[in-house]
Amino acid sequence: MNKQFMPLFVVVLLAMLSACQFENDLPENITSHTESDPALIHPGETYSHVGNGKIQDAPQLESIYTKASLSSFAQPLVNHQLIVGLKRQLRVLKYRKRKKTFKFDEMEVKLDQLERSVRSMLELVESDPEMIPQLLDAYQIKGADSKGNVKFTGYFTPVLKVKRKPDDVYKYPIYSHPKSWKGKLPSRRQIDGEGVLKGLELEIAYAKNLVDIYFMQVQGSGIVEFPDGKRMLFANHGDNNHNYSSIGRYMVSKGYISDAKTSLMSIRRFLGKNPDLLEEVLFSNESYVFFTPMESKPVGAGLVQLLAEYSIAVDKRFIPLGSCLLARVPIIERNKVTHHEYRLLLAQDIGGAIKGPGRIDLYTGIGEQARRKASALHHYGNLWLLLPKDNEPLAMAK
């Protein structure tokens, strides 16, 4: 370890301990830089990027992950929220005991490596903070362009007014999974357009319109509110195994909206003004998500409660559930990236629209404010998977 920054690292990690004494609902940053690898981003340096946050002069990365030393943290702060999230991450890994090895190109990641990475952040902060840079390495994910540019989008938990029984206003059913269905499950058109599930006692509530149900399906879960004020979580209960297609891309291809203005709100506005096109647009996506009622707060595929600004949805073929990642998160102002912040993020969920090594979904919370944050985020940053350094021989496939 570089002796020049060892004292700084100890000091700032002691600052972490102080920060952990207090509750704080606002996310605070963790930053990192490496000593020599130009493929990794150095805080404090200026990079050429366009308004969407993409770095233009980044070098090509050949593998899904490129290794670099985690040499120091710059201006780190760990708040109570992150500590809570790390503890939940251990539960995600406990649920994943059946799958012990994850392969990415020529690299293998062991389940115990992911667990020791999380425990290092939790335990060594209090017991032996100077050991953290000696135990962890960072592996940058290559992104869709193989230059490390990863698209950050947002998702949230909507609050949807529903009724238990249908009437003239609340007439669109929300379904649980048809477990006894024989053969291939029906498409969205067959379910919402042809009503093939009606009469099977799968309806768990009724909403005012299909658009609200669709966006709850895209988010993966939602909070529903009944007329008596009772709220419940409608959690993901699986899908129909049809391919997911973006209705936003479909609308752009048809010239209904412009690519630059694609967002949840622009889609909703267009469909509100053009109800005759609603079924055409929604049915262009054959994928359909089912729900199950739960007395719980929003949970992800990792079966733990999601944490706003820290939990992310990933494609688990490229980023393992339960992993801890260092992120260079784009900060948005007027739809442009003004700068990036460094944080630790936690892979606790998956999503039908999250495909490949070039995209993640950042969970922004519950309700209207969370919706606005999620809708605004469609910009680029960078990601590094954190793994134990001393277990490197196990990480590389022979």
Coordinates of C-alpha atoms in Angstrom, one line a residue:
M1 CA 0.0 0.0 0.0
N2 CA 1.2 3.5 -0.8
K3 CA 2.5 5.0 2.5
Q4 CA 1.8 8.5 1.3
F5 CA -2.0 8.1 1.5
M6 CA -2.2 5.6 4.4
P7 CA -2.7 8.3 7.1
L8 CA -5.3 10.0 5.0
F9 CA -7.2 6.8 4.6
V10 CA -7.2 6.1 8.3
V11 CA -8.4 9.6 9.0
V12 CA -11.2 9.6 6.6
L13 CA -12.4 6.2 7.7
L14 CA -12.5 7.5 11.2
A15 CA -14.7 10.1 9.7
M16 CA -16.9 7.3 8.5
L17 CA -17.3 6.1 12.0
S18 CA -18.4 9.5 13.1
A19 CA -20.9 9.7 10.3
C20 CA -22.5 6.4 11.2
Q21 CA -23.6 7.8 14.6
F22 CA -26.4 9.8 13.0
E23 CA -29.5 9.1 11.0
N24 CA -29.4 10.8 7.6
D25 CA -32.0 10.2 4.9
L26 CA -29.9 11.9 2.3
P27 CA -27.3 9.8 0.4
E28 CA -23.7 10.8 1.0
N29 CA -20.8 9.9 -1.3
I30 CA -18.0 7.4 -1.2
T31 CA -15.3 8.1 -3.7
S32 CA -12.3 6.2 -5.0
H33 CA -9.4 6.5 -7.4
T34 CA -6.7 4.2 -8.7
E35 CA -3.0 4.8 -8.9
S36 CA -2.2 4.1 -12.5
D37 CA -4.8 2.3 -14.6
P38 CA -6.0 4.9 -17.2
A39 CA -9.2 2.8 -17.8
L40 CA -10.4 3.9 -14.3
I41 CA -11.6 7.3 -13.5
H42 CA -9.7 9.6 -11.1
P43 CA -11.7 12.0 -9.0
G44 CA -10.6 15.6 -9.3
E45 CA -9.5 15.2 -12.9
T46 CA -11.5 16.7 -15.8
Y47 CA -12.8 14.3 -18.5
S48 CA -14.3 15.2 -21.8
H49 CA -18.0 14.1 -21.8
V50 CA -21.1 15.1 -23.6
G51 CA -24.3 16.2 -21.9
N52 CA -25.4 12.7 -21.3
G53 CA -22.3 12.0 -19.2
K54 CA -20.4 9.7 -21.6
I55 CA -16.6 9.9 -21.4
Q56 CA -15.4 10.4 -25.0
D57 CA -11.7 9.7 -24.5
A58 CA -11.9 6.5 -22.3
P59 CA -9.7 3.6 -23.5
Q60 CA -11.2 0.3 -24.8
L61 CA -11.8 -2.4 -22.2
E62 CA -11.4 -5.9 -23.6
S63 CA -13.1 -8.0 -20.8
I64 CA -16.4 -7.6 -19.0
Y65 CA -14.3 -6.6 -15.9
T66 CA -10.9 -4.9 -15.8
K67 CA -9.0 -5.2 -12.5
A68 CA -7.4 -2.2 -10.7
S69 CA -6.2 -1.6 -7.1
L70 CA -8.6 0.2 -4.7
S71 CA -5.9 2.5 -3.4
S72 CA -7.8 5.1 -1.4
F73 CA -11.1 6.8 -0.8
A74 CA -11.4 10.5 -1.4
Q75 CA -13.7 12.5 0.9
P76 CA -15.6 9.4 2.0
L77 CA -18.8 9.6 4.1
V78 CA -20.8 6.6 5.2
N79 CA -24.3 7.3 6.6
H80 CA -26.7 5.1 8.5
Q81 CA -28.7 4.3 5.3
L82 CA -25.7 2.7 3.7
I83 CA -24.9 0.6 6.8
V84 CA -28.5 -0.6 6.8
G85 CA -28.1 -1.5 3.1
L86 CA -24.9 -3.4 3.6
K87 CA -26.5 -5.5 6.4
R88 CA -29.4 -6.3 4.0
Q89 CA -26.9 -7.3 1.4
L90 CA -25.7 -10.1 3.6
R91 CA -29.3 -11.4 3.6
V92 CA -29.4 -11.2 -0.2
L93 CA -26.2 -13.4 -0.2
K94 CA -27.7 -15.8 2.3
Y95 CA -30.7 -16.3 0.0
R96 CA -28.3 -17.1 -2.9
K97 CA -26.5 -20.0 -1.3
R98 CA -27.6 -22.4 -4.0
K99 CA -25.5 -20.6 -6.6
K100 CA -21.9 -20.4 -5.4
T101 CA -20.0 -19.3 -8.6
F102 CA -20.6 -16.6 -11.2
K103 CA -18.7 -16.6 -14.5
F104 CA -18.0 -13.4 -16.5
D105 CA -15.7 -14.0 -19.5
E106 CA -12.6 -15.6 -18.0
M107 CA -13.3 -14.4 -14.5
E108 CA -15.1 -16.4 -11.8
V109 CA -16.6 -14.7 -8.8
K110 CA -17.3 -16.8 -5.7
L111 CA -20.3 -16.2 -3.4
D112 CA -18.0 -16.1 -0.4
Q113 CA -16.0 -13.3 -2.1
L114 CA -19.1 -11.2 -2.4
E115 CA -19.9 -11.9 1.3
R116 CA -16.4 -11.0 2.4
S117 CA -16.5 -7.7 0.5
V118 CA -19.6 -6.7 2.3
R119 CA -18.3 -7.8 5.7
S120 CA -15.1 -5.9 5.1
M121 CA -17.0 -2.7 4.7
L122 CA -19.1 -3.4 7.8
E123 CA -16.6 -4.9 10.2
L124 CA -13.2 -3.4 9.3
V125 CA -14.5 0.1 9.5
E126 CA -14.8 -0.4 13.3
S127 CA -12.0 -2.8 13.9
D128 CA -9.1 -2.2 11.5
P129 CA -9.9 0.5 8.9
E130 CA -6.4 0.6 7.3
M131 CA -6.9 -3.0 6.1
I132 CA -9.7 -2.1 3.7
P133 CA -7.5 -1.1 0.8
Q134 CA -5.3 -4.1 1.4
L135 CA -8.3 -6.5 1.2
L136 CA -10.4 -5.1 -1.7
D137 CA -9.8 -4.6 -5.4
A138 CA -12.0 -2.8 -7.9
Y139 CA -13.0 -4.4 -11.3
Q140 CA -14.4 -1.9 -13.8
I141 CA -17.4 -3.1 -15.9
K142 CA -16.9 -2.4 -19.5
G143 CA -20.3 -1.0 -20.3
A144 CA -22.2 -1.4 -23.6
D145 CA -19.5 0.5 -25.6
S146 CA -16.5 -1.3 -24.0
K147 CA -15.3 2.0 -22.7
G148 CA -16.8 1.8 -19.3
N149 CA -19.8 4.0 -20.0
V150 CA -22.7 2.6 -18.1
K151 CA -26.2 4.0 -18.5
F152 CA -27.9 4.9 -15.3
T153 CA -31.7 5.0 -15.3
G154 CA -34.1 5.2 -12.4
Y155 CA -37.0 3.3 -11.1
F156 CA -39.4 3.9 -8.2
T157 CA -42.4 2.5 -6.4
P158 CA -45.6 4.2 -7.6
V159 CA -48.7 4.7 -5.4
L160 CA -51.7 3.5 -7.3
K161 CA -55.4 4.0 -6.2
V162 CA -57.4 0.8 -6.6
K163 CA -60.6 -0.9 -5.6
R164 CA -61.2 -4.5 -4.5
K165 CA -64.2 -4.9 -6.8
P166 CA -64.7 -3.4 -10.3
D167 CA -67.1 -0.5 -11.1
D168 CA -67.6 1.9 -14.0
V169 CA -64.3 3.8 -13.1
Y170 CA -62.1 1.1 -11.6
K171 CA -62.5 -1.6 -14.3
Y172 CA -59.0 -2.7 -15.2
P173 CA -57.9 -5.8 -13.4
I174 CA -54.5 -6.4 -11.8
Y175 CA -53.7 -10.1 -11.9
S176 CA -51.8 -12.6 -9.8
H177 CA -49.8 -15.3 -11.6
P178 CA -51.9 -18.0 -13.3
K179 CA -49.9 -20.9 -11.8
S180 CA -52.3 -23.6 -13.2
W181 CA -52.2 -22.3 -16.8
K182 CA -51.4 -25.0 -19.3
G183 CA -48.9 -24.3 -22.1
K184 CA -47.4 -20.9 -23.0
L185 CA -48.6 -18.0 -21.0
P186 CA -50.7 -15.4 -22.9
S187 CA -49.3 -12.1 -24.2
R188 CA -50.2 -8.6 -23.0
R189 CA -52.6 -8.3 -25.9
Q190 CA -54.4 -11.5 -25.0
I191 CA -54.6 -10.6 -21.3
D192 CA -55.6 -6.9 -21.5
G193 CA -57.1 -6.9 -25.0
E194 CA -58.9 -10.3 -25.2
G195 CA -59.5 -10.9 -21.5
V196 CA -58.3 -14.5 -21.5
L197 CA -57.7 -14.5 -17.7
K198 CA -61.1 -13.2 -16.7
G199 CA -63.2 -15.5 -14.6
L200 CA -60.1 -17.5 -13.3
E201 CA -60.2 -15.7 -9.9
L202 CA -56.8 -14.1 -10.5
E203 CA -57.9 -10.5 -10.0
I204 CA -56.4 -9.0 -6.9
A205 CA -57.6 -5.4 -7.5
Y206 CA -58.9 -3.0 -10.1
A207 CA -57.3 0.3 -11.4
K208 CA -58.6 3.3 -13.3
N209 CA -56.6 2.7 -16.5
L210 CA -54.1 0.3 -18.1
V211 CA -51.3 2.9 -18.2
D212 CA -51.1 3.0 -14.4
I213 CA -50.9 -0.8 -14.3
Y214 CA -48.3 -0.8 -17.1
F215 CA -46.0 1.6 -15.3
M216 CA -46.3 -0.4 -12.1
Q217 CA -45.3 -3.5 -14.0
V218 CA -42.3 -1.6 -15.5
Q219 CA -41.2 -0.6 -11.9
G220 CA -41.6 -4.2 -10.8
S221 CA -43.8 -3.4 -7.8
G222 CA -46.1 -0.8 -6.4
I223 CA -47.9 0.5 -3.4
V224 CA -51.7 0.3 -3.9
E225 CA -54.2 2.4 -1.8
F226 CA -57.8 1.2 -1.3
P227 CA -60.7 3.7 -0.7
D228 CA -60.6 3.0 3.1
G229 CA -57.0 4.3 3.1
K230 CA -55.4 0.9 3.5
R231 CA -52.1 0.5 1.7
M232 CA -50.4 -2.7 0.5
L233 CA -47.4 -3.6 -1.5
F234 CA -48.1 -5.4 -4.8
A235 CA -44.9 -7.3 -5.3
N236 CA -43.6 -8.9 -8.5
H237 CA -45.1 -12.4 -8.8
G238 CA -43.3 -13.4 -12.0
D239 CA -44.1 -12.6 -15.7
N240 CA -45.4 -14.4 -18.8
N241 CA -42.0 -15.2 -20.2
H242 CA -42.6 -13.1 -23.3
N243 CA -39.8 -10.8 -24.6
Y244 CA -39.8 -7.3 -23.1
S245 CA -39.9 -4.4 -25.6
S246 CA -39.7 -0.8 -24.8
I247 CA -42.9 1.1 -25.6
G248 CA -40.8 4.3 -25.6
R249 CA -38.6 3.0 -28.5
Y250 CA -41.7 1.8 -30.3
M251 CA -43.3 5.3 -30.0
V252 CA -40.0 6.9 -31.3
S253 CA -40.0 4.5 -34.2
K254 CA -43.5 5.5 -35.1
G255 CA -42.8 9.2 -34.8
Y256 CA -45.2 9.7 -31.9
I257 CA -42.5 11.2 -29.6
S258 CA -38.9 12.4 -30.2
D259 CA -36.0 10.3 -28.9
A260 CA -34.7 13.3 -26.9
K261 CA -38.0 13.7 -25.0
T262 CA -38.7 10.1 -24.1
S263 CA -39.7 9.8 -20.5
L264 CA -42.4 8.3 -18.3
M265 CA -44.2 11.7 -18.4
S266 CA -43.9 12.2 -22.1
I267 CA -45.3 8.7 -22.7
R268 CA -48.2 9.3 -20.3
R269 CA -49.0 12.7 -21.8
F270 CA -49.1 11.3 -25.3
L271 CA -51.3 8.4 -24.4
G272 CA -53.6 10.7 -22.5
K273 CA -54.1 12.9 -25.5
N274 CA -54.3 9.9 -27.9
P275 CA -56.4 7.2 -26.2
D276 CA -57.1 5.6 -29.6
L277 CA -53.4 4.6 -29.8
L278 CA -53.2 3.3 -26.2
E279 CA -53.7 -0.4 -27.0
E280 CA -51.4 -0.3 -30.0
V281 CA -48.6 1.2 -27.9
L282 CA -49.0 -1.0 -24.8
F283 CA -49.5 -4.2 -26.8
S284 CA -46.2 -3.6 -28.6
N285 CA -44.7 -5.0 -25.4
E286 CA -45.8 -8.6 -25.1
S287 CA -44.2 -9.0 -21.7
Y288 CA -46.7 -8.9 -18.7
V289 CA -45.9 -8.8 -15.0
F290 CA -48.1 -10.4 -12.4
F291 CA -48.4 -9.3 -8.7
T292 CA -49.0 -10.7 -5.3
P293 CA -50.3 -8.6 -2.3
M294 CA -47.9 -8.3 0.7
E295 CA -47.9 -6.5 4.0
S296 CA -44.5 -5.1 3.4
K297 CA -42.4 -2.3 2.0
P298 CA -40.9 -2.6 -1.5
V299 CA -38.6 -5.5 -1.9
G300 CA -36.4 -6.5 -4.9
A301 CA -35.4 -9.8 -6.5
G302 CA -32.9 -10.2 -3.6
L303 CA -35.9 -10.5 -1.2
V304 CA -34.8 -7.5 0.9
Q305 CA -36.4 -4.1 1.3
L306 CA -35.0 -1.7 -1.3
L307 CA -33.1 1.4 -0.2
A308 CA -33.5 4.7 -2.1
E309 CA -30.3 6.0 -3.8
Y310 CA -28.4 2.8 -2.9
S311 CA -30.3 -0.2 -4.3
I312 CA -29.8 -1.0 -8.0
A313 CA -31.4 -3.4 -10.4
V314 CA -28.9 -5.2 -12.6
D315 CA -28.6 -7.9 -15.3
K316 CA -27.4 -10.7 -13.1
R317 CA -25.6 -12.3 -16.1
F318 CA -23.1 -9.5 -15.8
I319 CA -23.4 -8.2 -12.2
P320 CA -24.2 -10.7 -9.4
L321 CA -27.0 -10.0 -7.0
G322 CA -25.6 -9.4 -3.6
S323 CA -22.5 -7.6 -4.9
C324 CA -21.2 -4.2 -3.7
L325 CA -20.2 -1.7 -6.4
L326 CA -18.3 1.5 -6.4
A327 CA -20.2 3.9 -8.8
R328 CA -19.5 7.2 -10.5
V329 CA -23.1 8.4 -10.5
P330 CA -24.2 11.2 -13.0
I331 CA -25.7 14.3 -11.3
I332 CA -28.3 15.9 -13.5
E333 CA -29.4 19.5 -13.9
R334 CA -31.7 20.6 -16.7
N335 CA -31.4 17.2 -18.3
K336 CA -27.6 17.4 -18.6
V337 CA -24.8 15.9 -16.5
T338 CA -23.0 18.7 -14.5
H339 CA -20.7 16.3 -12.7
H340 CA -20.4 12.9 -11.1
E341 CA -20.5 11.7 -7.5
Y342 CA -18.9 8.5 -6.2
R343 CA -21.0 6.2 -4.1
L344 CA -21.3 2.6 -3.0
L345 CA -24.3 0.9 -4.6
L346 CA -25.9 -2.5 -3.8
A347 CA -27.1 -5.0 -6.4
Q348 CA -30.4 -6.0 -4.9
D349 CA -32.9 -6.3 -7.8
I350 CA -33.3 -7.2 -11.4
G351 CA -35.5 -5.8 -14.2
G352 CA -36.9 -6.9 -17.5
A353 CA -35.5 -3.8 -19.3
I354 CA -32.0 -4.1 -17.7
K355 CA -30.0 -6.0 -20.3
G356 CA -26.2 -6.4 -20.7
P357 CA -23.2 -4.8 -18.9
G358 CA -24.1 -1.3 -20.0
R359 CA -27.1 -0.4 -17.9
I360 CA -28.3 -0.4 -14.3
D361 CA -31.5 1.0 -12.7
L362 CA -31.1 3.1 -9.5
Y363 CA -34.0 2.9 -7.0
T364 CA -35.2 6.3 -6.1
G365 CA -38.0 5.6 -3.5
I366 CA -41.8 5.8 -3.2
G367 CA -44.2 8.3 -4.6
E368 CA -44.2 11.4 -6.7
Q369 CA -40.8 12.9 -5.8
A370 CA -39.2 9.5 -6.5
R371 CA -41.0 9.4 -9.8
R372 CA -39.6 12.7 -10.8
K373 CA -36.0 11.6 -9.9
A374 CA -36.4 8.3 -11.8
S375 CA -37.9 10.0 -14.9
A376 CA -35.0 12.5 -15.1
L377 CA -32.2 9.9 -14.9
H378 CA -31.1 8.4 -18.2
H379 CA -27.4 9.4 -18.3
Y380 CA -24.0 7.7 -18.1
G381 CA -21.5 7.0 -15.4
N382 CA -19.1 4.1 -14.4
L383 CA -19.2 1.0 -12.2
W384 CA -16.6 -1.1 -10.3
L385 CA -17.3 -4.5 -8.7
L386 CA -15.5 -4.8 -5.3
L387 CA -13.9 -8.1 -4.5
P388 CA -11.4 -9.3 -1.9
K389 CA -7.8 -8.8 -3.0
D390 CA -6.3 -11.8 -1.2
N391 CA -8.7 -14.2 -2.9
E392 CA -7.6 -13.2 -6.4
P393 CA -6.5 -16.8 -7.5
L394 CA -10.1 -17.9 -6.9
A395 CA -11.4 -15.1 -8.9
M396 CA -9.6 -15.9 -12.2
A397 CA -10.7 -19.0 -14.1
K398 CA -7.9 -21.2 -15.3

